CSV table of C-alpha atoms and ligand atoms in Angstrom, one decimal:
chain,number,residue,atom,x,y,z
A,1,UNK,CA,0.9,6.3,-31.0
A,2,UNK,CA,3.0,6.0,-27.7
A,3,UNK,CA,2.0,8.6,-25.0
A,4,UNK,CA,3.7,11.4,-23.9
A,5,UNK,CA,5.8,11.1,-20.8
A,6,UNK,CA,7.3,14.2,-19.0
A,7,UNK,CA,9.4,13.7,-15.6
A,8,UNK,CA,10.0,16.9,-13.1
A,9,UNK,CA,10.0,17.4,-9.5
A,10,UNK,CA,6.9,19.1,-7.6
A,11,UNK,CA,7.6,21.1,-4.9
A,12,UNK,CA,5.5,19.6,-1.7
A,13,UNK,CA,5.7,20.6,1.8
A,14,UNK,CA,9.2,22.2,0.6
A,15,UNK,CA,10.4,18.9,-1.1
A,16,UNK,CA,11.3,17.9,-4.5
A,17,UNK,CA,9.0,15.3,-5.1
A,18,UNK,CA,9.5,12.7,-8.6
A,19,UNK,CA,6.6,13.1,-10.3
A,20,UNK,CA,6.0,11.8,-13.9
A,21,UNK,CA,2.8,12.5,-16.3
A,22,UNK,CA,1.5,10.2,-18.9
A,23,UNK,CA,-0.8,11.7,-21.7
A,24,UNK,CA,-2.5,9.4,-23.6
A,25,UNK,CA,-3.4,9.8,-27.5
A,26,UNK,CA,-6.6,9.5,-26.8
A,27,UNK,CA,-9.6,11.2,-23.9
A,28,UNK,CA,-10.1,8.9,-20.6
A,29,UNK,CA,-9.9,8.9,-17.0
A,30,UNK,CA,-7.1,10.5,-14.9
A,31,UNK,CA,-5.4,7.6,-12.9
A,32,UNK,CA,-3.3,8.8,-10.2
A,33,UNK,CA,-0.4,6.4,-8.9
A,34,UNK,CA,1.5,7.1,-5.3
A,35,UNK,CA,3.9,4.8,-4.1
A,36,UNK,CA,6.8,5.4,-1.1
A,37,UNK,CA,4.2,6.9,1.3
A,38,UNK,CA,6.7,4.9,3.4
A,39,UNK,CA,10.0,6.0,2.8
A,40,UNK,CA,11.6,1.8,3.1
A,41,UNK,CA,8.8,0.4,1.1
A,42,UNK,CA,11.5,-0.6,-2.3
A,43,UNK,CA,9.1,-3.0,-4.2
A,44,UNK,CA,6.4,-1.2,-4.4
A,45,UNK,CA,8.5,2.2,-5.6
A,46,UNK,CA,10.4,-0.2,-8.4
A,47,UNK,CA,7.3,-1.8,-9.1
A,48,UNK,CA,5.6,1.7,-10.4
A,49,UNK,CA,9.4,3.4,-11.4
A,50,UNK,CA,9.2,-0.2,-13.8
A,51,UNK,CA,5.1,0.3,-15.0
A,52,UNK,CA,5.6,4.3,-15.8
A,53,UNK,CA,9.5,3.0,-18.5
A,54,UNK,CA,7.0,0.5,-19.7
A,55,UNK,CA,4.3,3.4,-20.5
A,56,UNK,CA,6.6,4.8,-22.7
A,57,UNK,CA,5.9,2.2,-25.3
A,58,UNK,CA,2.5,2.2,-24.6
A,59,UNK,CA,-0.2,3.6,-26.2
A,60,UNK,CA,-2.6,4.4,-23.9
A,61,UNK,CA,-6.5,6.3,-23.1
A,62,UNK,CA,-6.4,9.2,-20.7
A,63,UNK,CA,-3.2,10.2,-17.7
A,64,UNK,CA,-1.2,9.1,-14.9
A,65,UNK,CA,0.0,11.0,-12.8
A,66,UNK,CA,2.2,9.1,-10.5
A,67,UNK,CA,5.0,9.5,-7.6
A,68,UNK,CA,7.7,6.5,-7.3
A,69,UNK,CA,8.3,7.9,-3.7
A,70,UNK,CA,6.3,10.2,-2.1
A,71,UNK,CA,7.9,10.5,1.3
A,72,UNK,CA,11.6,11.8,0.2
A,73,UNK,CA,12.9,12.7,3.5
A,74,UNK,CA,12.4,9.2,4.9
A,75,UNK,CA,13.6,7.8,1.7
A,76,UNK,CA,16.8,9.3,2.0
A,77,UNK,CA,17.1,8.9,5.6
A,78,UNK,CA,16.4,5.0,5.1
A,79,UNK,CA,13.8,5.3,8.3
A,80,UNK,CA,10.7,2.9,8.1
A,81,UNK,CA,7.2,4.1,8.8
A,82,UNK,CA,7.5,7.8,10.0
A,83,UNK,CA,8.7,10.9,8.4
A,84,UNK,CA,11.9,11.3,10.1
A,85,UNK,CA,11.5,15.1,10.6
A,86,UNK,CA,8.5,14.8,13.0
A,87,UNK,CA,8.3,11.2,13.9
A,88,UNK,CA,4.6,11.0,12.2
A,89,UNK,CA,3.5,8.2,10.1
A,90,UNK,CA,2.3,9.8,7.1
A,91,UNK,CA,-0.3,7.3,6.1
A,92,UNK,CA,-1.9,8.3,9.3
A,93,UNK,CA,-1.8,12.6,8.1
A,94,UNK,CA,-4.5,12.7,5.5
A,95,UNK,CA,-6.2,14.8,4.1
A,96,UNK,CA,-3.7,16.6,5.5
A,97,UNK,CA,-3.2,20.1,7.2
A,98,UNK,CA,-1.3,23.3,5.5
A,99,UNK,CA,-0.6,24.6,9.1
A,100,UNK,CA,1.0,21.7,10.5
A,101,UNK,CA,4.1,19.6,11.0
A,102,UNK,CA,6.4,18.3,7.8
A,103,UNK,CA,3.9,15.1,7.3
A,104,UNK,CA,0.7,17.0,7.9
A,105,UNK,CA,1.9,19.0,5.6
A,106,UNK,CA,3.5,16.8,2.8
A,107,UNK,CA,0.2,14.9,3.4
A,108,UNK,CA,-2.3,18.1,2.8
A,109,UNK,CA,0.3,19.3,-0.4
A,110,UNK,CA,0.0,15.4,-1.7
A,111,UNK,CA,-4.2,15.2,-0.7
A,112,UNK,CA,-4.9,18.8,-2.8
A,113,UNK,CA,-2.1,18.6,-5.4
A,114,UNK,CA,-2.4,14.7,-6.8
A,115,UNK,CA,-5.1,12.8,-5.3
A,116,UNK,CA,-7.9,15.8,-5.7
A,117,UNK,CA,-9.3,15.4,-9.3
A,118,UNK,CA,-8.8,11.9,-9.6
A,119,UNK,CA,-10.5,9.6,-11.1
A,120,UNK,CA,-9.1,7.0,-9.6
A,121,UNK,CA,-6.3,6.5,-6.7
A,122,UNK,CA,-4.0,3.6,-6.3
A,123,UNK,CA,-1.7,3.7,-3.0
A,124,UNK,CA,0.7,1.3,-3.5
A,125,UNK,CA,2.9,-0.1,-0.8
A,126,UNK,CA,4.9,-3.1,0.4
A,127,UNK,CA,5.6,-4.8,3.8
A,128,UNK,CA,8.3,-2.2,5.8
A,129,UNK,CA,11.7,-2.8,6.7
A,130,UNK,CA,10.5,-4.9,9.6
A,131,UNK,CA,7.5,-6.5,8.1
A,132,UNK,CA,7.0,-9.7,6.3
A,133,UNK,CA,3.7,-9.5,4.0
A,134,UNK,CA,1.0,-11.4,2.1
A,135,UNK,CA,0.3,-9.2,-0.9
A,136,UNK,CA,-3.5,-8.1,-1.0
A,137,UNK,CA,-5.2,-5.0,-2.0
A,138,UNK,CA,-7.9,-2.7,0.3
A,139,UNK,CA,-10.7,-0.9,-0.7
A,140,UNK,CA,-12.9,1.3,1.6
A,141,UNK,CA,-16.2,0.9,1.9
A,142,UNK,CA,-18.1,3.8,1.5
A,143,UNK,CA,-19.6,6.0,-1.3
A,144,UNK,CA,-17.3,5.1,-4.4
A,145,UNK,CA,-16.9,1.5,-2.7
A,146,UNK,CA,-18.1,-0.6,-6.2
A,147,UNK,CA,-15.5,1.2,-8.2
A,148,UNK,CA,-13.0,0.8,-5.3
A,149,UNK,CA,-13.5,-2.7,-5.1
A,150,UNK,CA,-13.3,-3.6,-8.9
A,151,UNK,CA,-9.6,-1.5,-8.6
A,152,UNK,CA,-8.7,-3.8,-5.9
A,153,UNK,CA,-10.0,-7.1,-7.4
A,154,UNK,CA,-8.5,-5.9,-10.8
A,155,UNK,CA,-4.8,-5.4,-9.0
A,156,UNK,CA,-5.1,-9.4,-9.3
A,157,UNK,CA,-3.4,-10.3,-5.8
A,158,UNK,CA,-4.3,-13.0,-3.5
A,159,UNK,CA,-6.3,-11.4,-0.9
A,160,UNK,CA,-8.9,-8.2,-1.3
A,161,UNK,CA,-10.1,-6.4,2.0
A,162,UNK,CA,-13.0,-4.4,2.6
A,163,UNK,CA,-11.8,-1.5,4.7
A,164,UNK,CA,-15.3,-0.6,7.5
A,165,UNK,CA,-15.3,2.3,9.5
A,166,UNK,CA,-16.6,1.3,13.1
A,167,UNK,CA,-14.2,-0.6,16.3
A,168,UNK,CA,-12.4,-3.0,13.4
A,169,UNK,CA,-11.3,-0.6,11.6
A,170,UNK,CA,-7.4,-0.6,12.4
A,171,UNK,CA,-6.1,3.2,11.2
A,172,UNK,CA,-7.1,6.3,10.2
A,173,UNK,CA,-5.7,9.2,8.2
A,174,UNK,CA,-4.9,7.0,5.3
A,175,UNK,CA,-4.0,8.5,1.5
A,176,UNK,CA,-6.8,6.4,0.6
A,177,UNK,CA,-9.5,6.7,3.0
A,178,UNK,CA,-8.9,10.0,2.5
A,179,UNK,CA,-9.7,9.8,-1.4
A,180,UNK,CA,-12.4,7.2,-1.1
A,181,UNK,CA,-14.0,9.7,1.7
A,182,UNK,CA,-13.7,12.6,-1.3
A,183,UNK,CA,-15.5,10.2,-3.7
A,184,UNK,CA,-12.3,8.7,-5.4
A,185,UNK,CA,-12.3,4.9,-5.8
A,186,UNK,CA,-9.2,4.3,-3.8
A,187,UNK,CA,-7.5,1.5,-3.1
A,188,UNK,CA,-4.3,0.4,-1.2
A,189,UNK,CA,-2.3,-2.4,-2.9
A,190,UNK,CA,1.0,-4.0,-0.9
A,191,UNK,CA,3.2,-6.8,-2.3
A,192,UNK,CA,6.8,-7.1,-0.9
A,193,UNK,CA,8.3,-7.1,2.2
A,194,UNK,CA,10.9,-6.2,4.7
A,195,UNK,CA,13.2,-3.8,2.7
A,196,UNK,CA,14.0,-5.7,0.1
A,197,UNK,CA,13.5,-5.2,-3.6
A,198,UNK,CA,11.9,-8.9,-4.6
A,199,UNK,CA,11.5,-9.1,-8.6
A,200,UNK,CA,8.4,-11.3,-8.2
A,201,UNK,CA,6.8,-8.6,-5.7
A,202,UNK,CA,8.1,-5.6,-8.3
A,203,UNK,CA,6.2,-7.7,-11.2
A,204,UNK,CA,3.0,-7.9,-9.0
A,205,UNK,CA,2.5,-4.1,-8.9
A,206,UNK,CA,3.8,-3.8,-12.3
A,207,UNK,CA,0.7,-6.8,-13.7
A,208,UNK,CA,-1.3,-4.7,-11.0
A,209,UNK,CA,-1.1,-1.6,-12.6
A,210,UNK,CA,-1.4,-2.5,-16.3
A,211,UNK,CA,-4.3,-4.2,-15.3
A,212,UNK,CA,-6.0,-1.7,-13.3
A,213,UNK,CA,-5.4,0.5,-16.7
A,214,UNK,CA,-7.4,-1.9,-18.7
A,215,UNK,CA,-10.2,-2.4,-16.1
A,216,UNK,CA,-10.6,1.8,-16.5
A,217,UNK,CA,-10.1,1.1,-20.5
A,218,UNK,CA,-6.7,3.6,-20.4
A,219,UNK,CA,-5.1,-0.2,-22.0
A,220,UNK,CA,-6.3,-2.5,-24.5
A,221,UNK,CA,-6.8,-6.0,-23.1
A,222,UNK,CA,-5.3,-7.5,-26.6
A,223,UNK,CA,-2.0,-6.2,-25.7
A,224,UNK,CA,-2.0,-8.6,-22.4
A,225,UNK,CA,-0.4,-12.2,-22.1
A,226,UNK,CA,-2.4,-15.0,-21.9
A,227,UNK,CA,-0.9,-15.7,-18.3
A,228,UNK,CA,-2.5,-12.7,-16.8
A,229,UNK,CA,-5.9,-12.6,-18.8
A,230,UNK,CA,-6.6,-15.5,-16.4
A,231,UNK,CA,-8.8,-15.1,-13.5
A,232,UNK,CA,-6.3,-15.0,-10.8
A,233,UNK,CA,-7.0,-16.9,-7.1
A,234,UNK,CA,-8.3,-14.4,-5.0
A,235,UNK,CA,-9.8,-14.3,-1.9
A,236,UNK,CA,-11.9,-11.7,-0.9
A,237,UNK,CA,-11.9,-10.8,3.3
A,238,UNK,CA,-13.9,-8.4,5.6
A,239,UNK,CA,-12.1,-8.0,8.8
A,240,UNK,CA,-8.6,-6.5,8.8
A,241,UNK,CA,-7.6,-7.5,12.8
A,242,UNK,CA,-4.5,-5.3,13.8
A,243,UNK,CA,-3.1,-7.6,17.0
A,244,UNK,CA,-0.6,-5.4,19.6
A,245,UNK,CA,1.4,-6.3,22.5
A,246,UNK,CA,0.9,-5.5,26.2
A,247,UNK,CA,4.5,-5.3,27.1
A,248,UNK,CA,8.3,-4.3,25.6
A,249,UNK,CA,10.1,-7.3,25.1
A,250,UNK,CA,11.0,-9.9,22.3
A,251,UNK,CA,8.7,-11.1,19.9
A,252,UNK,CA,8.4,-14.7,18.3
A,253,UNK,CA,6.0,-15.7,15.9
A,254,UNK,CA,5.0,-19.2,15.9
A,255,UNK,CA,3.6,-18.9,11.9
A,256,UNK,CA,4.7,-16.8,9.0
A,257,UNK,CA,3.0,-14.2,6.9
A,258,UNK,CA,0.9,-16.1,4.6
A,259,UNK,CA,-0.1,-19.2,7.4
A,260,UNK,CA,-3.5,-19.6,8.5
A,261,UNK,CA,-4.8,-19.7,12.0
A,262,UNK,CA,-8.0,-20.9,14.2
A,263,UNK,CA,-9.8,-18.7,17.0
A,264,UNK,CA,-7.9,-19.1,20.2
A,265,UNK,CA,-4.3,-20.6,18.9
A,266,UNK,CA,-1.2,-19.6,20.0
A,267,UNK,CA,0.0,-17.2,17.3
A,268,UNK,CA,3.5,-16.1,18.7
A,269,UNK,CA,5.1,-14.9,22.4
A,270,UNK,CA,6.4,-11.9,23.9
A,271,UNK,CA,9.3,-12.9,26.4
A,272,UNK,CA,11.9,-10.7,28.4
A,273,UNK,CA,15.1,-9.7,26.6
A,274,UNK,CA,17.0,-12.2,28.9
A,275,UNK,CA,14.8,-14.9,27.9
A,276,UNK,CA,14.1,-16.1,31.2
A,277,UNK,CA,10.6,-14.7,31.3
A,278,UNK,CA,7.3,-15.0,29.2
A,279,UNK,CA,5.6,-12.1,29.0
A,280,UNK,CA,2.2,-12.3,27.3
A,281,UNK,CA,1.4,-15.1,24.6
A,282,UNK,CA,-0.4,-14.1,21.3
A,283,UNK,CA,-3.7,-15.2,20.4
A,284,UNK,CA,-5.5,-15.5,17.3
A,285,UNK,CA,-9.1,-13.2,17.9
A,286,UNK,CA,-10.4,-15.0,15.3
A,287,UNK,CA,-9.8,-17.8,12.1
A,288,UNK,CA,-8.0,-16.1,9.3
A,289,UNK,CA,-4.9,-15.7,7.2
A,290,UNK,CA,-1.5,-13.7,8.8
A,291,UNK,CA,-1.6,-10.8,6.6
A,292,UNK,CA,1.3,-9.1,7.3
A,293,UNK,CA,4.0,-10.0,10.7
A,294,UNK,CA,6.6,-7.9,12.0
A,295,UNK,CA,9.2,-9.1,11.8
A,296,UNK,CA,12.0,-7.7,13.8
A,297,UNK,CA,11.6,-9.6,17.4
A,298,UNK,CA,12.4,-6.1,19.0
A,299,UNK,CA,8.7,-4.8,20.0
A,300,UNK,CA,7.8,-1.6,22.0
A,301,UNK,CA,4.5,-2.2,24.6
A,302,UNK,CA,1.3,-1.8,22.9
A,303,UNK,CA,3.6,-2.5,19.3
A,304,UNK,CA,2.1,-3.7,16.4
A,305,UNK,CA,2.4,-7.5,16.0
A,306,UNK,CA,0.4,-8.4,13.2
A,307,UNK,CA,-2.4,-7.8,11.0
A,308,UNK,CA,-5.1,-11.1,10.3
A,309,UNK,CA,-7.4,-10.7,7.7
A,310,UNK,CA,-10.6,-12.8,8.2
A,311,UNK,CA,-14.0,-13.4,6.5
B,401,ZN,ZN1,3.3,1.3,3.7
């Protein structure tokens, strides 16, 4: 029997947020699905506006409750990152706070309203407008961490990081640091990049999803293709090394999202806008794989640059 699929808009922080509710014919977990915590992050929206039309054929154990975009205001705005009504990233607001600013708040609304209850939590995002990206999936360590890390492995992209607390640890105030730190297996899972809606990074979050719903047994495994009931290359990472710049200036990468680098090699430049001066030259803390790059040359001082994964 296909499930039952209802669409409205929740109110949150004062928005109309998309939300849409999947109820299964039959008892199971309650799966809860965010994506557009970043209001330019298209693939990863598409990817779960695509999975949730595809649930309406499905027959599936338990509910989803999901948001194709979460952060409406920078959606419509087309601003990357922030919340364009108080300049706050709001992957770096939660749990949230009722007596704060628009993000704190949207954050707080989100954190009680969706996330609270939930069995499990996927966050799912893409490179930015500015950011070219290697798609891989991040579980926190922590109390729930086993069930977080078989989400992450079972969202079948190429890399899986272990997110530590302690000096590595590159942000706080995450949607799902936040839920893994409540107990919720959590994970966050990026494929796409720099504003653009890719069909091949859609179908990763959409082959993601379905199989995280089989892993929870919300899907029955017969239903899958053969290509996808393979065991997918993946390679599993403990450091997640955020790399900034001193100065303003221009930024070059010498590799691309995806390339892998040695301790100590020359990873990129920062020069003066007129060219005629290097600033500061980029290098690699450590061997490891170029996670995700920014990709815009225009960099504010102490910008982000890059993220490296390593081992
Ligand atoms: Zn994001």
């Amino acid at each position: 029997m296909p499930s039952t699929v209802t669409r409205r808009n929740l109110e949150l922080a004062g928005l109309a947020v998309p939300l849409v509710e999947v109820t299964g014919s039959h008892d199971g977990p309650l799966l809860t699905v965010i994506a557009g915590v970043h209001g330019c992050e298209y693939a990863s929206m598409d990817g779960v506006r695509r999975w949730l039309r595809e649930l309406e054929t499905t027959d599936i154990s338990g509910r989803v409750r999901a948001v194709p975009v979460l952060n409406v205001s920078a959606f419509a705005a087309r601003t990357p990152f922030v919340v364009p009504e108080d300049g706050k990233n709001l992957n770096r607001c939660f749990p949230g706070d009722p007596a704060g600013t628009l993000a704190e708040r949207l954050a707080y609304d989100a954190f009680t309203q969706l996330i609270t209850g939930s069995d499990a939590y996927i966050d799912a995002h893409c490179g930015d407008m500015v950011e070219a990206l290697q798609p891989f999936a991040l579980y926190e360590a922590g109390p729930a961490e086993d069930r977080a890390h078989a989400l992450a492995t079972a969202y079948r992209l190429p890399y899986v990081i272990r997110q530590v607390a302690g000096p590595d640890r590159a942000v706080s105030g995450t949607s799902s640091g936040a839920a893994a730190a409540a107990g919720i297996p959590a994970i966050t899972a990026e494929a796409g990049e720099c504003g653009l809606v890719q069909q091949h990074a859609v179908a990763l979050h959409v082959t993601g999803l379905n199989s995280v719903l089989e892993m929870l047994g919300m899907a029955d495994p017969a239903a899958r293709s053969q290509e996808t009931r393979s065991q997918p290359d993946q390679t599993q990472l403990s450091r997640f090394l955020w790399l900034r710049c001193r100065d303003a200036g221009w930024w070059q990468p010498t590799v691309g999202a995806g390339g892998k680098v040695t301790a100590g090699q020359v990873i990129g430049t920062v020069s003066s806008l007129d060219g005629g001066e290097l600033l500061e030259e980029i290098v690699a803390p450590a061997d490891g794989v170029i996670i995700f790059l920014t990709s815009s040359p225009a960099v504010a001082a102490d910008g982000l640059l890059l993220g490296l994964g390593a081992s």
